[in-house]
RNA sequence: GUGGGUGUGGCCUAGCGGUUAGGGCGUCAGGUUGUGGCCCUGAAGAUCGGGGGUUCGAAUCCCCUCACCCACCCCA
């Protein structure tokens, strides 16, 4: 019988990968706190309506990408496909509108989308997301972008990442703009790709984003949504740009960035590595001024972004970024004989209390094999404990690097040796 | 959902109709009596993703299927 495997599109994070992951997570949380954002954890499962109503029941997202199930009590639940709606649900549920606004939140965790896996796209994915709920200030948009870029910088990315921003106004703006696009594309419909012809019916804004027709004259000459913004929206966008300029943040304005869902408003942005194609966006954000209301809360403007950890890790590996040192214990014990094994375990306990990491060698191996293991481990010291040492209440401390001589140490003195046995600062 | 590529011990991989299916890494054990990382020797470990066919004979050819990868679609 075939052994079970991890579900399609879902992966194990092995010890050798977890080092990088922990670095990313620690850095993300550190940066978020630098901006005074605080962690929120929401359930991995939500009432299905949290995601279905917000995304719109007819969208592809809901139709095929949400993991839906009924629990034993008959409740309709969904594995969370994203974090923003869940954070908003919590904001409403806990009356956070009566806290000082905006409420600044961040989260880091797994999300689930029933997609066909490919490079940088998985069914279980991890995101770090940051939300500022309860403000329509363009300064908040800029703060989130700044935070996001600071994170990438702290992770070691250079300034070659491309930030593209756009404003998509309100749902009404987009409805009007769709009509303009319709009129623009109708004469060219015949010469556009099949895909674009389909998009003409389903989501005309996405024709602008078509890979196939990227060079098509009709796409190149298409009107820009920026010319159809309301005066207030245009002013807001100008303010966002001014804040970015003040922060010294470079950006490209890309009127082809669109978001289909109604609750999006005004600013949207994406960050991607230069020259990359395919599933390359490593993080995207935007304003969702209508979402809280859709979820049954008070009309509340908000802005946020989320960034994919797998894609960050992918890019970091390509660039050779992240922690380089393999993790190794400070000390490996080499027990010889039964009494030695008992004494070695006791010595290990003393060292650990002094914050020295110790791999306690298990008895039964030849000394040669045990020493070989200690050498391969990368540890700084081997601690040899045989019956003779056990008898005398001592251990032999042998440096594994450098040419320092080994010495015999009283067990009682091990604790005070403390810091001298570790690399750590 | 659509299209393409790949599938040999834990990992990388040779073999492409007749081989005891070979190698490297890793693992484990030895290299004399209590001392390592290199080196040497040995061992365990694959029936070649799964199923069905063609053939005297298949890891090697054909069909189906599954998985992975890549691209499209979509991307909250």
Coordinates of C-alpha atoms (C1' of nucleotides) in Angstrom, one line a residue:
Chain A
X1 CA 0.0 0.0 0.0
X2 CA 1.2 3.5 -0.8
X3 CA 2.3 5.6 2.1
X4 CA 0.4 8.8 2.6
X5 CA 1.9 12.0 1.3
X6 CA 1.2 15.6 2.3
X7 CA -1.9 16.9 0.5
X8 CA -1.5 18.4 -2.9
X9 CA -0.1 21.9 -2.8
X10 CA 0.8 21.6 0.9
X11 CA 4.3 21.2 2.2
X12 CA 6.3 20.3 5.2
X13 CA 8.8 22.8 6.5
X14 CA 11.8 20.8 7.4
X15 CA 14.3 21.8 10.0
X16 CA 16.8 23.1 7.4
X17 CA 14.1 25.4 6.0
X18 CA 12.7 26.5 9.3
X19 CA 15.7 28.6 10.1
X20 CA 14.9 30.9 7.1
X21 CA 11.2 30.9 8.0
X22 CA 11.8 31.9 11.6
X23 CA 14.1 34.7 10.4
X24 CA 11.3 36.0 8.1
X25 CA 8.7 35.7 10.8
X26 CA 10.8 37.4 13.5
X27 CA 11.8 40.2 11.2
X28 CA 8.2 40.8 10.1
X29 CA 6.9 41.0 13.6
X30 CA 9.8 43.1 14.7
X31 CA 9.2 45.6 11.9
X32 CA 5.4 45.7 12.6
X33 CA 6.1 46.6 16.2
X34 CA 8.5 49.3 15.1
X35 CA 5.5 50.9 13.6
X36 CA 3.3 50.2 16.6
X37 CA 1.2 47.5 15.0
X38 CA 0.0 44.7 17.3
X39 CA -0.6 41.1 16.6
X40 CA -4.0 39.6 16.1
X41 CA -4.7 35.9 15.8
X42 CA -7.9 34.7 14.4
X43 CA -9.2 31.2 13.9
X44 CA -8.0 29.3 10.8
X45 CA -11.6 28.4 10.2
X46 CA -14.3 31.0 9.9
X47 CA -18.0 31.1 9.2
X48 CA -18.1 30.8 5.5
X49 CA -20.0 34.0 5.1
X50 CA -17.0 36.0 6.3
X51 CA -15.3 35.3 2.9
X52 CA -18.2 34.4 0.6
X53 CA -20.2 37.6 1.1
X54 CA -17.2 39.8 0.9
X55 CA -15.8 38.3 -2.2
X56 CA -19.1 38.0 -4.0
X57 CA -20.7 34.6 -4.5
X58 CA -20.2 34.5 -8.2
X59 CA -16.5 35.1 -8.3
X60 CA -14.0 32.4 -9.2
X61 CA -12.6 32.8 -5.7
X62 CA -15.8 31.6 -4.1
X63 CA -16.8 29.2 -6.8
X64 CA -13.6 27.1 -6.8
X65 CA -10.9 28.4 -4.5
X66 CA -12.4 28.3 -1.0
X67 CA -12.1 25.2 1.1
X68 CA -15.7 24.8 2.3
X69 CA -17.1 22.3 4.7
X70 CA -19.9 21.6 7.1
X71 CA -19.0 20.7 10.6
X72 CA -20.8 18.0 12.6
X73 CA -23.3 20.5 13.8
X74 CA -24.2 21.6 10.3
X75 CA -22.4 25.0 10.4
X76 CA -21.0 26.1 7.1
X77 CA -17.3 26.9 7.6
X78 CA -14.4 27.9 5.4
X79 CA -10.7 27.5 5.8
X80 CA -9.6 31.1 5.7
X81 CA -8.3 32.1 2.2
X82 CA -7.0 35.5 3.3
X83 CA -6.6 37.5 6.5
X84 CA -8.2 40.9 5.9
X85 CA -11.8 39.8 6.1
X86 CA -11.1 37.8 9.2
X87 CA -9.4 40.8 10.9
X88 CA -12.4 42.9 10.0
X89 CA -14.8 40.4 11.4
X90 CA -12.8 40.5 14.6
X91 CA -12.8 44.3 14.6
X92 CA -16.5 44.3 14.4
X93 CA -17.1 41.5 16.8
X94 CA -14.9 43.1 19.5
X95 CA -16.2 46.6 19.1
X96 CA -12.8 47.9 18.1
X97 CA -14.4 51.0 16.6
X98 CA -14.4 52.3 20.1
X99 CA -10.7 52.0 20.5
X100 CA -8.4 54.8 19.3
X101 CA -8.5 54.8 15.5
X102 CA -7.0 53.5 13.5
X103 CA -6.6 50.1 15.0
X104 CA -3.2 48.8 13.9
X105 CA -3.1 45.1 13.5
X106 CA -0.8 42.4 12.0
X107 CA -1.0 38.7 11.6
X108 CA 1.2 35.9 10.4
X109 CA -0.2 32.5 9.6
X110 CA -1.4 29.8 7.2
X111 CA -4.1 30.4 4.6
X112 CA -5.8 28.0 2.2
X113 CA -6.8 28.3 -1.5
X114 CA -7.9 25.4 -3.7
X115 CA -5.7 26.5 -6.6
X116 CA -3.7 24.4 -9.0
X117 CA -0.2 24.5 -7.6
X118 CA 2.7 26.1 -9.5
X119 CA 5.8 28.1 -8.7
X120 CA 5.2 30.2 -5.7
X121 CA 1.6 29.2 -5.4
X122 CA 0.4 26.6 -2.9
X123 CA -2.9 25.4 -1.5
X124 CA -1.6 26.1 2.0
X125 CA 0.3 29.3 1.9
X126 CA 1.5 31.7 4.6
X127 CA 1.0 35.4 4.8
X128 CA 2.1 38.2 6.9
X129 CA -0.5 40.9 6.8
X130 CA -0.8 44.4 8.3
X131 CA -4.0 46.4 8.5
X132 CA -4.8 50.0 9.7
X133 CA -8.6 50.0 10.3
X134 CA -10.5 53.1 10.9
X135 CA -8.7 55.8 8.9
X136 CA -9.1 57.2 5.4
X137 CA -5.9 59.3 5.7
X138 CA -3.6 58.9 2.8
X139 CA -0.8 59.1 5.3
X140 CA -1.9 55.6 6.5
X141 CA -1.6 54.2 2.9
X142 CA 1.9 55.6 2.8
X143 CA 2.7 54.2 6.2
X144 CA 1.7 50.7 5.2
X145 CA 3.7 50.9 2.0
X146 CA 6.7 52.2 4.0
X147 CA 6.3 49.4 6.5
X148 CA 6.1 46.8 3.8
X149 CA 9.2 48.0 2.0
X150 CA 11.1 48.3 5.3
X151 CA 10.3 44.7 5.9
X152 CA 11.8 43.7 2.6
X153 CA 14.8 45.8 3.3
X154 CA 15.3 44.3 6.7
X155 CA 15.2 40.9 5.1
X156 CA 18.1 41.9 3.0
X157 CA 16.4 42.8 -0.3
X158 CA 18.1 45.6 -2.2
X159 CA 16.1 48.6 -3.5
X160 CA 15.5 46.8 -6.8
X161 CA 12.1 45.7 -5.8
X162 CA 9.5 47.5 -7.9
X163 CA 6.6 49.2 -6.2
X164 CA 3.6 49.8 -8.5
X165 CA 0.7 51.9 -7.3
X166 CA -2.6 52.9 -8.7
X167 CA -5.9 54.3 -7.6
X168 CA -9.1 52.6 -8.6
X169 CA -11.5 55.1 -7.1
X170 CA -14.8 53.6 -5.9
X171 CA -17.0 50.9 -7.2
X172 CA -18.9 53.6 -9.0
X173 CA -15.8 54.9 -10.6
X174 CA -15.0 51.4 -11.9
X175 CA -18.5 50.9 -13.2
X176 CA -18.3 54.1 -15.2
X177 CA -14.8 53.2 -16.3
X178 CA -15.9 49.8 -17.5
X179 CA -18.4 51.5 -19.8
X180 CA -15.7 53.7 -21.2
X181 CA -13.5 50.6 -21.8
X182 CA -16.4 48.8 -23.4
X183 CA -16.8 51.6 -25.9
X184 CA -13.0 51.6 -26.4
X185 CA -12.6 47.9 -27.0
X186 CA -15.7 47.1 -29.1
X187 CA -14.1 48.1 -32.4
X188 CA -11.1 45.9 -31.6
X189 CA -13.0 42.9 -30.3
X190 CA -12.3 40.8 -33.3
X191 CA -8.6 41.2 -33.1
X192 CA -8.2 40.6 -29.4
X193 CA -7.3 37.2 -28.0
X194 CA -9.9 34.7 -27.0
X195 CA -9.0 35.4 -23.4
X196 CA -9.6 39.1 -23.7
X197 CA -12.8 38.5 -25.5
X198 CA -13.9 36.4 -22.5
X199 CA -12.7 39.1 -20.1
X200 CA -14.7 41.6 -22.1
X201 CA -17.8 39.8 -20.8
X202 CA -16.6 38.8 -17.4
X203 CA -14.2 41.5 -16.1
X204 CA -13.3 44.0 -18.7
X205 CA -10.8 45.8 -16.6
X206 CA -8.6 42.7 -16.7
X207 CA -8.1 43.1 -20.5
X208 CA -5.6 45.8 -19.5
X209 CA -3.7 43.1 -17.6
X210 CA -3.7 40.5 -20.4
X211 CA -0.4 38.8 -21.1
X212 CA -1.4 37.8 -24.6
X213 CA -2.5 41.2 -25.7
X214 CA 0.0 43.2 -23.8
X215 CA 1.3 44.7 -27.0
X216 CA -2.1 45.1 -28.7
X217 CA -2.7 48.6 -30.0
X218 CA -6.1 48.7 -28.3
X219 CA -4.5 47.9 -25.0
X220 CA -1.8 50.4 -25.4
X221 CA -4.2 53.1 -26.3
X222 CA -6.7 52.2 -23.7
X223 CA -7.9 55.0 -21.4
X224 CA -6.6 55.2 -17.9
X225 CA -8.8 54.8 -14.8
X226 CA -6.9 57.7 -13.3
X227 CA -8.6 60.0 -15.7
X228 CA -12.0 58.9 -14.4
X229 CA -11.4 59.3 -10.7
X230 CA -13.7 61.6 -8.7
X231 CA -12.0 64.9 -7.6
X232 CA -11.9 63.6 -4.0
X233 CA -10.3 60.3 -5.0
X234 CA -7.8 62.1 -7.3
X235 CA -6.9 64.3 -4.4
X236 CA -6.5 61.4 -2.1
X237 CA -4.2 59.7 -4.6
X238 CA -2.1 62.9 -5.0
X239 CA -1.7 63.0 -1.2
X240 CA -0.6 59.4 -1.1
X241 CA 2.0 60.1 -3.7
X242 CA 3.2 63.2 -1.8
X243 CA 3.6 61.2 1.4
X244 CA 5.6 58.6 -0.5
X245 CA 7.8 61.3 -2.0
X246 CA 8.4 62.7 1.4
X247 CA 9.5 59.3 2.7
X248 CA 11.8 59.0 -0.3
X249 CA 10.0 55.9 -1.6
X250 CA 10.2 55.3 -5.3
X251 CA 7.2 54.0 -7.2
X252 CA 5.7 53.5 -10.6
X253 CA 2.2 54.4 -11.4
X254 CA 0.5 51.5 -13.1
X255 CA -3.1 52.2 -14.1
X256 CA -3.5 48.5 -15.1
X257 CA -3.5 47.3 -11.5
X258 CA -7.1 46.5 -10.7
X259 CA -9.0 44.8 -8.1
X260 CA -12.4 43.3 -9.0
X261 CA -14.2 43.3 -5.7
X262 CA -16.6 46.1 -4.8
X263 CA -15.2 46.9 -1.4
X264 CA -11.9 48.0 -2.7
X265 CA -11.4 51.7 -3.0
X266 CA -8.7 54.2 -4.0
X267 CA -5.1 53.1 -3.4
X268 CA -3.9 49.7 -4.6
X269 CA -0.3 48.5 -4.9
X270 CA 1.9 45.6 -5.6
X271 CA 5.5 44.8 -5.0
X272 CA 7.5 42.5 -7.2
X273 CA 11.1 41.6 -8.0
X274 CA 12.5 43.1 -11.2
X275 CA 12.1 41.3 -14.4
X276 CA 10.1 38.4 -12.9
X277 CA 7.1 36.9 -14.6
X278 CA 4.5 34.4 -13.5
X279 CA 3.5 34.3 -9.9
X280 CA 6.0 36.9 -9.0
X281 CA 4.2 39.5 -6.8
X282 CA 5.6 39.1 -3.4
X283 CA 3.1 41.4 -1.7
X284 CA 0.1 43.5 -2.4
X285 CA -2.0 45.9 -0.6
X286 CA -4.8 48.4 -0.9
X287 CA -7.6 50.3 0.6
X288 CA -10.8 48.5 1.4
X289 CA -13.1 51.2 2.7
X290 CA -16.2 49.2 2.1
X291 CA -15.4 45.9 3.7
X292 CA -16.3 46.5 7.3
X293 CA -19.8 47.6 6.2
X294 CA -20.2 44.6 4.0
X295 CA -19.5 42.5 7.0
X296 CA -22.2 44.2 9.0
X297 CA -20.2 46.7 10.8
X298 CA -20.2 50.5 10.8
X299 CA -18.9 52.2 7.6
X300 CA -15.1 52.2 8.3
X301 CA -12.3 53.1 6.0
X302 CA -9.2 50.8 6.2
X303 CA -6.0 50.0 4.4
X304 CA -3.6 47.1 4.5
X305 CA -1.3 44.7 2.8
X306 CA -0.3 41.1 2.8
X307 CA 2.8 39.5 1.7
X308 CA 3.4 35.8 0.8
X309 CA 6.0 34.1 2.9
X310 CA 6.7 31.3 0.4
X311 CA 7.4 33.9 -2.3
X312 CA 9.6 35.8 0.0
X313 CA 11.5 32.7 0.9
X314 CA 11.8 31.7 -2.8
X315 CA 13.3 35.1 -3.6
X316 CA 15.6 35.1 -0.6
X317 CA 17.0 31.7 -1.6
X318 CA 17.6 32.9 -5.1
X319 CA 19.5 35.9 -3.8
X320 CA 21.3 34.0 -1.1
X321 CA 19.7 36.1 1.6
X322 CA 18.9 35.1 5.2
X323 CA 20.7 33.3 7.9
X324 CA 23.7 31.3 6.7
X325 CA 24.9 29.5 9.8
X326 CA 23.7 26.0 10.3
X327 CA 22.4 25.6 13.8
X328 CA 24.7 23.5 16.0
X329 CA 24.7 22.7 19.6
X330 CA 27.3 24.3 21.9
X331 CA 28.2 21.0 23.4
X332 CA 27.9 17.3 22.6
X333 CA 28.3 14.8 25.4
X334 CA 30.2 11.5 24.8
X335 CA 29.0 9.1 27.5
X336 CA 31.0 5.9 28.1
X337 CA 29.5 3.1 30.2
X338 CA 26.4 3.2 32.3
X339 CA 27.7 5.4 35.0
X340 CA 29.2 7.7 32.5
X341 CA 25.8 8.0 30.7
X342 CA 24.1 8.9 33.9
X343 CA 26.8 11.5 34.8
X344 CA 26.7 12.9 31.3
X345 CA 23.0 13.5 31.4
X346 CA 23.5 15.3 34.8
X347 CA 26.3 17.4 33.3
X348 CA 24.1 18.3 30.4
X349 CA 21.3 19.4 32.7
X350 CA 23.7 21.7 34.5
X351 CA 24.9 23.3 31.3
X352 CA 21.4 23.8 29.9
X353 CA 20.5 25.6 33.1
X354 CA 23.3 28.0 32.2
X355 CA 21.8 28.4 28.8
X356 CA 24.3 26.2 27.0
X357 CA 22.7 24.0 24.3
X358 CA 23.7 20.4 24.7
X359 CA 23.1 17.4 22.6
X360 CA 23.3 14.5 25.0
X361 CA 25.0 11.7 23.3
X362 CA 23.2 8.4 23.8
X363 CA 25.2 5.5 25.2
X364 CA 26.0 2.4 23.3
X365 CA 28.2 3.8 20.5
X366 CA 31.9 3.3 20.4
X367 CA 33.9 6.4 21.4
X368 CA 35.2 6.8 17.9
X369 CA 31.7 6.8 16.4
X370 CA 30.5 9.2 19.1
X371 CA 33.4 11.6 18.5
X372 CA 32.8 11.4 14.8
X373 CA 29.2 12.4 15.4
X374 CA 30.3 15.3 17.6
X375 CA 32.7 16.5 15.0
X376 CA 30.1 16.4 12.3
X377 CA 27.5 18.2 14.5
X378 CA 29.5 21.4 14.4
X379 CA 29.5 21.7 18.2
X380 CA 32.2 23.8 19.9
X381 CA 32.9 21.2 22.6
X382 CA 32.7 17.6 23.3
X383 CA 32.1 16.6 26.9
X384 CA 33.6 13.1 27.6
X385 CA 32.1 11.4 30.6
X386 CA 33.2 7.8 31.4
X387 CA 32.9 5.7 34.5
X388 CA 36.2 7.1 35.7
X389 CA 35.0 10.7 35.4
X390 CA 31.7 9.8 37.0
X391 CA 33.6 8.3 39.9
X392 CA 35.7 11.5 40.3
X393 CA 32.9 13.9 39.8
X394 CA 34.6 15.4 36.7
X395 CA 34.2 15.6 33.0
X396 CA 36.7 16.0 30.1
X397 CA 36.0 19.1 28.1
X398 CA 37.5 18.8 24.6
X399 CA 37.4 21.8 22.2
X400 CA 36.4 20.7 18.8
X401 CA 37.6 23.8 17.0
X402 CA 41.0 25.5 17.3
X403 CA 43.9 23.9 18.9
X404 CA 43.1 24.4 22.6
X405 CA 44.0 21.4 24.8
X406 CA 41.3 19.4 26.4
X407 CA 41.0 19.7 30.1
X408 CA 39.4 18.0 33.0
X409 CA 36.7 20.0 34.8
X410 CA 34.8 19.4 38.0
X411 CA 31.1 18.9 37.4
X412 CA 30.5 21.5 40.1
X413 CA 32.3 24.1 38.1
X414 CA 30.4 23.5 34.9
X415 CA 27.6 26.0 35.5
X416 CA 30.0 28.9 36.0
X417 CA 31.8 28.0 32.8
X418 CA 28.6 29.2 31.1
X419 CA 29.2 31.9 28.6
X420 CA 32.7 30.7 27.6
X421 CA 31.2 27.6 26.0
X422 CA 28.9 29.3 23.5
X423 CA 29.2 31.5 20.4
X424 CA 26.1 33.4 21.2
X425 CA 26.4 36.9 22.3
Chain B
rG1 C1' -10.5 24.1 -15.5
rU2 C1' -6.5 24.0 -20.0
rG3 C1' -1.6 22.9 -22.0
rG4 C1' 3.5 21.1 -21.6
rG5 C1' 7.6 18.6 -18.9
rU6 C1' 9.3 15.0 -15.4
rG7 C1' 8.9 10.4 -12.2
rU8 C1' 15.2 4.9 -10.7
rG9 C1' 17.3 3.4 -2.7
rG10 C1' 16.5 9.3 2.3
rC11 C1' 18.8 13.0 -1.6
rC12 C1' 21.4 13.6 -6.6
rU13 C1' 21.8 10.4 -10.5
rA14 C1' 23.9 6.3 -14.7
rG15 C1' 21.4 2.9 -17.5
rC16 C1' 17.0 3.9 -22.8
rG17 C1' 14.7 -4.0 -25.0
rG18 C1' 18.6 -9.2 -22.3
rU19 C1' 23.2 -5.6 -16.4
rU20 C1' 23.4 -9.8 -10.0
rA21 C1' 19.9 -2.0 -11.9
rG22 C1' 25.8 1.1 -11.3
rG23 C1' 27.8 5.5 -9.0
rG24 C1' 28.0 10.0 -5.6
rC25 C1' 26.0 12.2 -1.1
rG26 C1' 23.9 10.7 3.3
rU27 C1' 23.1 6.8 7.2
rC28 C1' 25.2 2.8 10.2
rA29 C1' 29.5 -0.1 11.5
rG30 C1' 34.8 -1.1 11.6
rG31 C1' 40.2 0.9 10.9
rU32 C1' 43.0 -2.9 18.5
rU33 C1' 43.0 -1.3 23.8
rG34 C1' 38.7 5.9 26.0
rU35 C1' 39.3 11.0 21.3
rG36 C1' 36.5 13.7 16.2
rG37 C1' 35.9 16.6 11.5
rC38 C1' 39.9 14.2 6.3
rC39 C1' 41.0 9.3 4.6
rC40 C1' 40.3 3.7 4.0
rU41 C1' 37.1 -0.7 4.4
rG42 C1' 32.4 -2.8 5.0
rA43 C1' 27.0 -2.9 5.6
rA44 C1' 22.0 -1.7 5.2
rG45 C1' 18.8 0.4 1.5
rA46 C1' 15.6 0.6 -4.9
rU47 C1' 12.1 -4.5 -8.8
rC48 C1' 13.0 1.3 -11.5
rG49 C1' 5.5 6.3 -9.2
rG50 C1' 1.0 2.7 -9.9
rG51 C1' -1.9 -0.5 -13.2
rG52 C1' -2.5 -2.8 -17.9
rG53 C1' -0.3 -4.3 -22.5
rU54 C1' 3.6 -5.5 -26.6
rU55 C1' 7.8 -9.1 -26.4
rC56 C1' 11.0 -15.4 -25.5
rG57 C1' 12.6 -11.1 -22.4
rA58 C1' 11.0 -4.1 -20.2
rA59 C1' 13.5 0.5 -15.7
rU60 C1' 14.1 0.8 -21.0
rC61 C1' 8.4 0.4 -26.3
rC62 C1' 2.7 1.4 -26.0
rC63 C1' -1.9 2.7 -23.3
rC64 C1' -4.3 4.4 -18.8
rU65 C1' -3.6 6.5 -14.1
rC66 C1' -1.4 9.1 -10.0
rA67 C1' 2.1 12.6 -8.2
rC68 C1' 5.4 16.5 -8.8
rC69 C1' 7.1 20.7 -11.7
rC70 C1' 6.2 24.7 -15.2
rA71 C1' 2.9 27.9 -17.9
rC72 C1' -2.2 29.6 -18.8
rC73 C1' -6.8 30.8 -16.2
rC74 C1' -7.6 33.1 -11.6
rC75 C1' -5.2 35.6 -7.9
rA76 C1' -9.3 38.2 -1.8

